[in-house]
The first five atom37 places (N, CA, C, CB, O) and aatype in JSON, in Angstrom:
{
  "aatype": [20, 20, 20, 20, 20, 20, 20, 20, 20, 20, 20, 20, 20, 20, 20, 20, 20, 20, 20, 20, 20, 20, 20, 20, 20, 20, 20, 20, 20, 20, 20, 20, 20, 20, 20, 20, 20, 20, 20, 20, 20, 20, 20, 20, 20, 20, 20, 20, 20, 20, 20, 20, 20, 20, 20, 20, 20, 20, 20, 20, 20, 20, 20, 20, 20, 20, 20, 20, 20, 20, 20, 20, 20, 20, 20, 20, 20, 20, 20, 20, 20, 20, 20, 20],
  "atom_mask": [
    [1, 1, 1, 1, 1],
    [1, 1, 1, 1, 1],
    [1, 1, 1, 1, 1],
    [1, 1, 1, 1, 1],
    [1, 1, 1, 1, 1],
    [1, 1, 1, 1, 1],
    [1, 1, 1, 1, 1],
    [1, 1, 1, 1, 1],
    [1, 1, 1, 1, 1],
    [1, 1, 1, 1, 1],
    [1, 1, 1, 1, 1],
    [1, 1, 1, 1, 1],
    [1, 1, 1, 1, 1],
    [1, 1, 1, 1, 1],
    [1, 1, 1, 1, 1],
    [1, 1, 1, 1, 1],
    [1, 1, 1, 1, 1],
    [1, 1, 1, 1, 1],
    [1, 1, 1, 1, 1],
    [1, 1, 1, 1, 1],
    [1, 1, 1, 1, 1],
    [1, 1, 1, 1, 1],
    [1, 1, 1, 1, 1],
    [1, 1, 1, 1, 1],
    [1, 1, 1, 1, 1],
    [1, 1, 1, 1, 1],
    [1, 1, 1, 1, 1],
    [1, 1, 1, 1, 1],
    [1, 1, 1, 1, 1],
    [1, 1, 1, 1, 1],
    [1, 1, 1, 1, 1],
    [1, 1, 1, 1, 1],
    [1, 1, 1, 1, 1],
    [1, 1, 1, 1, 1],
    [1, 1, 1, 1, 1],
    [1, 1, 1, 1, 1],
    [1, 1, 1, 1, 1],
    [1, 1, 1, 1, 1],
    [1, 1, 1, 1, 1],
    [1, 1, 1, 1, 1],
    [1, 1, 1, 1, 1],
    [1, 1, 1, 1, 1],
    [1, 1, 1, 1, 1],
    [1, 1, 1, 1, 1],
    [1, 1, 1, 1, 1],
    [1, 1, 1, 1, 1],
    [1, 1, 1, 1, 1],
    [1, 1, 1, 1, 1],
    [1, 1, 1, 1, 1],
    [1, 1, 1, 1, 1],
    [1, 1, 1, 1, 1],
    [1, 1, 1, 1, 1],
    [1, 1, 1, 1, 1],
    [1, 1, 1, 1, 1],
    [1, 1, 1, 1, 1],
    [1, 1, 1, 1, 1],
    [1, 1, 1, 1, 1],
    [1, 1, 1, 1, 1],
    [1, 1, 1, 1, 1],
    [1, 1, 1, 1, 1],
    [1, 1, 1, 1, 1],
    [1, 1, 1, 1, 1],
    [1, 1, 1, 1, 1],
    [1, 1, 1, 1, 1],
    [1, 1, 1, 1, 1],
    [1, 1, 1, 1, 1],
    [1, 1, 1, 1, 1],
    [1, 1, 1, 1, 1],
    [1, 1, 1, 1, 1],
    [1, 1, 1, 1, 1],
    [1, 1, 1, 1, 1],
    [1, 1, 1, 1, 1],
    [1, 1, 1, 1, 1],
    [1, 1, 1, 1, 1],
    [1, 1, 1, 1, 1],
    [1, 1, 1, 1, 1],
    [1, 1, 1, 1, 1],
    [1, 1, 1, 1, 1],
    [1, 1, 1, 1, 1],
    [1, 1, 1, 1, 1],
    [1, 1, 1, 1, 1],
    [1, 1, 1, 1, 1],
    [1, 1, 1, 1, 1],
    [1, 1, 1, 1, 1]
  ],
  "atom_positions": [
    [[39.63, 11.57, 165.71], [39.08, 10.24, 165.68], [39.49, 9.48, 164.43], [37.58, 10.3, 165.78], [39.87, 8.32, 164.59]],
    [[39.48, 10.04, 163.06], [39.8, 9.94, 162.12], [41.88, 8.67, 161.98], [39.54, 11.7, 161.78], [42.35, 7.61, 161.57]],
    [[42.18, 9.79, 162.6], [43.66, 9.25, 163.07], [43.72, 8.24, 164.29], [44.57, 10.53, 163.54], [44.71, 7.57, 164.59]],
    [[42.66, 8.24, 164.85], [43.14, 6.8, 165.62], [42.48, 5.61, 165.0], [42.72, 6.76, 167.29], [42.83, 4.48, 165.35]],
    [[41.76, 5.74, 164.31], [40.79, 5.25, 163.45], [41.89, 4.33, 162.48], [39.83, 6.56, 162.65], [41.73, 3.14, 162.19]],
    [[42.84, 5.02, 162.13], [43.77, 4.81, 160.74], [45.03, 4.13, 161.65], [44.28, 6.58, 159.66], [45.63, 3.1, 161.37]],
    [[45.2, 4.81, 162.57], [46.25, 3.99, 163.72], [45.79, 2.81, 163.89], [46.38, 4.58, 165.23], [46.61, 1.97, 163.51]],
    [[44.91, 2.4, 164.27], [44.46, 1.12, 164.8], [44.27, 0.15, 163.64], [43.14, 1.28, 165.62], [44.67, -1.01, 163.75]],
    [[43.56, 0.67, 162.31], [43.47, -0.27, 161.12], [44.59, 0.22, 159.82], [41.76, -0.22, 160.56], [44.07, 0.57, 158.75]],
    [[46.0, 0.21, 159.94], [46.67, 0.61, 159.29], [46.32, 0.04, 157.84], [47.81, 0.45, 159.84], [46.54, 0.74, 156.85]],
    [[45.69, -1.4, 157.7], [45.85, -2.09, 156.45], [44.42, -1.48, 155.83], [46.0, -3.92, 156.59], [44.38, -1.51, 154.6]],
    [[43.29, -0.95, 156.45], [42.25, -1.04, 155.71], [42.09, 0.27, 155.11], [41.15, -1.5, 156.4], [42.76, 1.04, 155.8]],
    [[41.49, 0.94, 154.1], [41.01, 2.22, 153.78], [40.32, 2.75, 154.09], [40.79, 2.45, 153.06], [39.19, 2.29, 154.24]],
    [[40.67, 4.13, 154.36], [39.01, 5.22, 155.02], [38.1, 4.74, 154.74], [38.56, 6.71, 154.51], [37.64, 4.02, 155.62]],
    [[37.53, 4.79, 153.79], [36.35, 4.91, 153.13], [36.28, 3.36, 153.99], [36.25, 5.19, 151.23], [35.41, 3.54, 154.85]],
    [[36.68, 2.31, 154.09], [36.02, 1.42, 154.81], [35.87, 1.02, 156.16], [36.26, 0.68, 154.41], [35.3, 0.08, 156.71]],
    [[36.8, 2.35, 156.67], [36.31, 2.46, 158.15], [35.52, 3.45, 158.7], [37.27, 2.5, 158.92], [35.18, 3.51, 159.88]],
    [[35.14, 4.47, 157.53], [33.74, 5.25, 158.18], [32.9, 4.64, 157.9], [33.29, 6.56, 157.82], [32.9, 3.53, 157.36]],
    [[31.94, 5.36, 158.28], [30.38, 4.81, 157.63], [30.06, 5.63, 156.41], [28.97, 5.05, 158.76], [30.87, 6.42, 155.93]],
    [[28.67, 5.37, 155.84], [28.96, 6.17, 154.56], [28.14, 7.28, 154.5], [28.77, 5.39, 153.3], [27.97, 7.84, 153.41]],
    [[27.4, 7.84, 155.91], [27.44, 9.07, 155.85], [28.26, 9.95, 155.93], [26.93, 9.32, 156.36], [28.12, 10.88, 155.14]],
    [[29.25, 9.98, 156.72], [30.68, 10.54, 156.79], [31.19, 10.71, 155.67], [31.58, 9.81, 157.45], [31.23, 11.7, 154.93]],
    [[31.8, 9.13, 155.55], [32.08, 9.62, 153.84], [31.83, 10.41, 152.7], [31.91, 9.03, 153.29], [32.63, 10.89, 151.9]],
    [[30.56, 10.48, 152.75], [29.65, 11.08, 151.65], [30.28, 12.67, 152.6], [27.44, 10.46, 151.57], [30.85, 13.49, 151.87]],
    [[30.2, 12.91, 153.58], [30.13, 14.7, 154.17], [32.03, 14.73, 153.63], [29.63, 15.06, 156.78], [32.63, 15.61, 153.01]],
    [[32.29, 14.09, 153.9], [33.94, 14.16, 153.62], [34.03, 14.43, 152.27], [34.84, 12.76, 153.93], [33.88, 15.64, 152.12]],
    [[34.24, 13.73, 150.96], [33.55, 13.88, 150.02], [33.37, 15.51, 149.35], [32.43, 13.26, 150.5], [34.09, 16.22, 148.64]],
    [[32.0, 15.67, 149.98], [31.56, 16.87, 149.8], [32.8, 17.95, 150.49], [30.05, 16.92, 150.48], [33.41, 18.77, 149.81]],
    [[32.95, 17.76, 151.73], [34.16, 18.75, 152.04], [35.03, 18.52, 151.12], [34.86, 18.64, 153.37], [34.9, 19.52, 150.41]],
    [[36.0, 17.77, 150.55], [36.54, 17.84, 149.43], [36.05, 18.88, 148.16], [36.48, 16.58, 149.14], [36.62, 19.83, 147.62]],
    [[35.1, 18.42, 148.02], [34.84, 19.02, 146.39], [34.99, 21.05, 146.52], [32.65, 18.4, 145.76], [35.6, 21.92, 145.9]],
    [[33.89, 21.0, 147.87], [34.05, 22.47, 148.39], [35.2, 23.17, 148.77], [33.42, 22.61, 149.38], [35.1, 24.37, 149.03]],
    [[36.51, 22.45, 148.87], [37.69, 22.83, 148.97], [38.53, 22.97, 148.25], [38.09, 22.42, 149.51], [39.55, 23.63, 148.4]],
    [[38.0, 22.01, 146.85], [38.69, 22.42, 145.7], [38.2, 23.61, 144.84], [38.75, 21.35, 144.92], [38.65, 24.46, 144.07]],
    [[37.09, 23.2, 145.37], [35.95, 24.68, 144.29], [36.75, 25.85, 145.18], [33.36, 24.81, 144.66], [37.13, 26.76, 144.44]],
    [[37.06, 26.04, 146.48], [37.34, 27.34, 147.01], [38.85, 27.5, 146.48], [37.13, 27.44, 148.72], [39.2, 28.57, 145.99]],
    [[39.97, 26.13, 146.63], [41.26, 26.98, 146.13], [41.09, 27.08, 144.99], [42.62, 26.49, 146.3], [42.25, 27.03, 144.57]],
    [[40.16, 27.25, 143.76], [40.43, 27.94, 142.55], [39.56, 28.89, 142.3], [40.48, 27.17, 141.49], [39.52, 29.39, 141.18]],
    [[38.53, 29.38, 143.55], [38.27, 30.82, 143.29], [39.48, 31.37, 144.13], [36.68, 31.41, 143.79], [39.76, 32.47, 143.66]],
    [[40.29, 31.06, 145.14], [41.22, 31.65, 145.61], [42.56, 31.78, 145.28], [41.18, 31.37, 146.46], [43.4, 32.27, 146.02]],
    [[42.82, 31.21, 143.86], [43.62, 30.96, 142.88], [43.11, 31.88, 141.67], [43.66, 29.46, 142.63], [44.17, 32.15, 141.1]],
    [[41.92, 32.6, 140.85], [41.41, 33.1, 140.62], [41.41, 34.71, 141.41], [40.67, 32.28, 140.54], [41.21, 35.71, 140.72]],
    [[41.6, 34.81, 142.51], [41.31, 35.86, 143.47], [42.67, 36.37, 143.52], [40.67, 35.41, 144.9], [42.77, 37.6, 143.62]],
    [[43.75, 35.69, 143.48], [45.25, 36.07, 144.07], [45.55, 36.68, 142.73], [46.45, 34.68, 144.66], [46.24, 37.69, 142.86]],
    [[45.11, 36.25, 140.94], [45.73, 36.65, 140.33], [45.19, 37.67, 139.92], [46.12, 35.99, 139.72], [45.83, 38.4, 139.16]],
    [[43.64, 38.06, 140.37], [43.23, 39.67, 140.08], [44.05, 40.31, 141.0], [41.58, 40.17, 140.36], [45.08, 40.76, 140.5]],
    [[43.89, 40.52, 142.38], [44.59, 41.04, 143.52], [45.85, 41.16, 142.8], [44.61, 40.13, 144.9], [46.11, 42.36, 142.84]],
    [[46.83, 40.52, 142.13], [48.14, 40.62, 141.57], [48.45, 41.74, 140.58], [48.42, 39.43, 140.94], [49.46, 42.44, 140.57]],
    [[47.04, 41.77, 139.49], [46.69, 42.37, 138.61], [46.53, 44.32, 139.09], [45.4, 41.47, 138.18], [47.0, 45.32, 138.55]],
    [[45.89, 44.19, 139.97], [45.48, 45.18, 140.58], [46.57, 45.64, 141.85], [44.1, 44.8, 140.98], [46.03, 46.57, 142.47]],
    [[47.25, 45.48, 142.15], [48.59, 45.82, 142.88], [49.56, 45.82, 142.42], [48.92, 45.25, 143.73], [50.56, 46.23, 143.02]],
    [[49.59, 45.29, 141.01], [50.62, 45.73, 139.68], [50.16, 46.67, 139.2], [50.84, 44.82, 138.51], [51.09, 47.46, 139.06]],
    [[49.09, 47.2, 138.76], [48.45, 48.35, 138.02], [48.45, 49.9, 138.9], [46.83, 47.84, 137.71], [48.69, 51.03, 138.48]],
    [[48.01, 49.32, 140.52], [48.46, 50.86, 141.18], [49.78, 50.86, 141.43], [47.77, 51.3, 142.6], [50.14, 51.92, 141.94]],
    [[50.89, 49.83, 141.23], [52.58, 50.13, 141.76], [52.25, 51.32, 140.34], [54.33, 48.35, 141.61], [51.86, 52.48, 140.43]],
    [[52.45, 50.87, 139.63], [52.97, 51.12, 137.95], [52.41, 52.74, 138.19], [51.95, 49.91, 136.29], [52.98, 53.83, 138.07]],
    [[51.26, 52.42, 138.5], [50.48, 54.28, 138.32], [51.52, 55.34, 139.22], [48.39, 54.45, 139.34], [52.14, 56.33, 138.83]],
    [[51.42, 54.71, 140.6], [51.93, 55.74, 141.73], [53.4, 55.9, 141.21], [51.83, 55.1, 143.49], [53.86, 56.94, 141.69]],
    [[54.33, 55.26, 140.4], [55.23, 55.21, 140.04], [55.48, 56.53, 138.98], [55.3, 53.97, 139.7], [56.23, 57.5, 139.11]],
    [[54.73, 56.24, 138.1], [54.31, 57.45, 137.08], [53.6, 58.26, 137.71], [53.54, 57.13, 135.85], [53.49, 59.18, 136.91]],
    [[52.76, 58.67, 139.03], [52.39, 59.81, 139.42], [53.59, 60.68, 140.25], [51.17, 59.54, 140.18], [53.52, 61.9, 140.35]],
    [[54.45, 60.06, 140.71], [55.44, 60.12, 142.04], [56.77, 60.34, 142.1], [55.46, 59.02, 142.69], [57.46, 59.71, 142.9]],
    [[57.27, 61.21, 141.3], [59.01, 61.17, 141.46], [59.69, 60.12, 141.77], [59.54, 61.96, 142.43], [58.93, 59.5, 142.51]],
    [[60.44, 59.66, 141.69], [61.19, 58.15, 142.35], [62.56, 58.09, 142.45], [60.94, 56.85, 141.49], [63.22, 58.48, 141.48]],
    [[63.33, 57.51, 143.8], [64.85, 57.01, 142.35], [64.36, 55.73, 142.73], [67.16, 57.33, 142.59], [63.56, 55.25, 143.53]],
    [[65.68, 55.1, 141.24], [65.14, 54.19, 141.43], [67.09, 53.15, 141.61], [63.75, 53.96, 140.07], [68.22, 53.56, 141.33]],
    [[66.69, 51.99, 142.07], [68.36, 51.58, 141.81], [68.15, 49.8, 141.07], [69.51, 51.56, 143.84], [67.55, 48.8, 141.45]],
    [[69.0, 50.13, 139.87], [69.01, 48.97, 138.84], [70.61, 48.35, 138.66], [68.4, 49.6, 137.28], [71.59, 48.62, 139.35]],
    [[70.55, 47.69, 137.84], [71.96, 47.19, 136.68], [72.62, 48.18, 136.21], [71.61, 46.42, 135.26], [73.8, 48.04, 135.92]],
    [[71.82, 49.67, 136.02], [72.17, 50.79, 135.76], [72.87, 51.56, 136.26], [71.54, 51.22, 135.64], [73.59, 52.44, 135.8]],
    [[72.6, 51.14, 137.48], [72.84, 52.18, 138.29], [71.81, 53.41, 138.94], [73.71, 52.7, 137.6], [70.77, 53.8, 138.41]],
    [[72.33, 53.85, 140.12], [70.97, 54.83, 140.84], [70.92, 56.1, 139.87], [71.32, 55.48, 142.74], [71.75, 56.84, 139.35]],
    [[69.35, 55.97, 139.88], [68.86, 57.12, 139.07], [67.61, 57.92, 139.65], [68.49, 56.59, 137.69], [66.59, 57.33, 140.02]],
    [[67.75, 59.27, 139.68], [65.7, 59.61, 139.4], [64.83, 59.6, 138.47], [65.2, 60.78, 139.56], [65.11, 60.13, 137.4]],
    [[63.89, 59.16, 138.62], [62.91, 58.89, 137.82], [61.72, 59.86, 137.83], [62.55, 57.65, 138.11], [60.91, 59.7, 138.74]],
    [[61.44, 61.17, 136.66], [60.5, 62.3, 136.85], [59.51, 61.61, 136.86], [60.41, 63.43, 135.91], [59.52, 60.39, 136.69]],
    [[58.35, 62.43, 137.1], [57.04, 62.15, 136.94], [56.46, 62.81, 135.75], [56.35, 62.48, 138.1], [57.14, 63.61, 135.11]],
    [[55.5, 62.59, 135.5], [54.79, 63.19, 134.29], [53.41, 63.57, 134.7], [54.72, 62.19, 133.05], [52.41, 63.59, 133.98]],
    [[53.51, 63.88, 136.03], [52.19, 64.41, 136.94], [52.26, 65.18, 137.9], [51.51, 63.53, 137.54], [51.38, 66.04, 137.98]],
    [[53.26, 65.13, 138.89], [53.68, 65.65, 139.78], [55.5, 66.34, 139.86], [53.26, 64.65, 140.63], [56.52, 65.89, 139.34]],
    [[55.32, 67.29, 140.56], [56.95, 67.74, 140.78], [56.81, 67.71, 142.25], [57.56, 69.43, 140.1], [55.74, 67.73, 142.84]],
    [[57.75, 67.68, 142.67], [57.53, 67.87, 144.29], [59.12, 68.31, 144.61], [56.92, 66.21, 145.26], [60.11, 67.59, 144.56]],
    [[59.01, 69.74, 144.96], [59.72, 70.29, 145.67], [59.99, 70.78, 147.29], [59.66, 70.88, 145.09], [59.18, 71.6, 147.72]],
    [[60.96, 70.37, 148.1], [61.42, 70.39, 149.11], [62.18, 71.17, 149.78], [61.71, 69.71, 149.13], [62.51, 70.87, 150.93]]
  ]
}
């Protein structure tokens, strides 16, 4: 409704073609959407934190090779041996 709303009065502004209860709920959906992408901006960089911290561990628990600039290598563990 919103979009035919804006179709039909291209020259005028939202806010003066709702009413101002709407507005006011719109508004509020706004604010609550910004408050959520920066706990979810907040959330991605623990989650980041914490899926960097178990790569790094299982890495150092886990034999590895690994392939770099270096060139392919294995990488021991300092926890585990694992023989095959």
């Amino acid at each position: 409704q919103m979009l035919s709303l804006k179709n039909q009065f291209p020259d005028k502004e939202m806010s003066e073609l709702l009413d101002e209860k709407t507005s006011d709920f719109l508004n509020q959906m706004r604010e609550s959407l910004l408050v959520l992408k920066e706990k979810n901006l907040i959330y991605s960089r623990m989650a980041f934190a914490v899926s960097e911290f178990y790569s790094s561990l299982i890495q150092q628990i886990i034999p590895h090779d690994t392939c770099d600039y270096k060139g392919s290598r294995h990488v021991g563990s300092h926890f585990l041996r694992v023989q095959a």
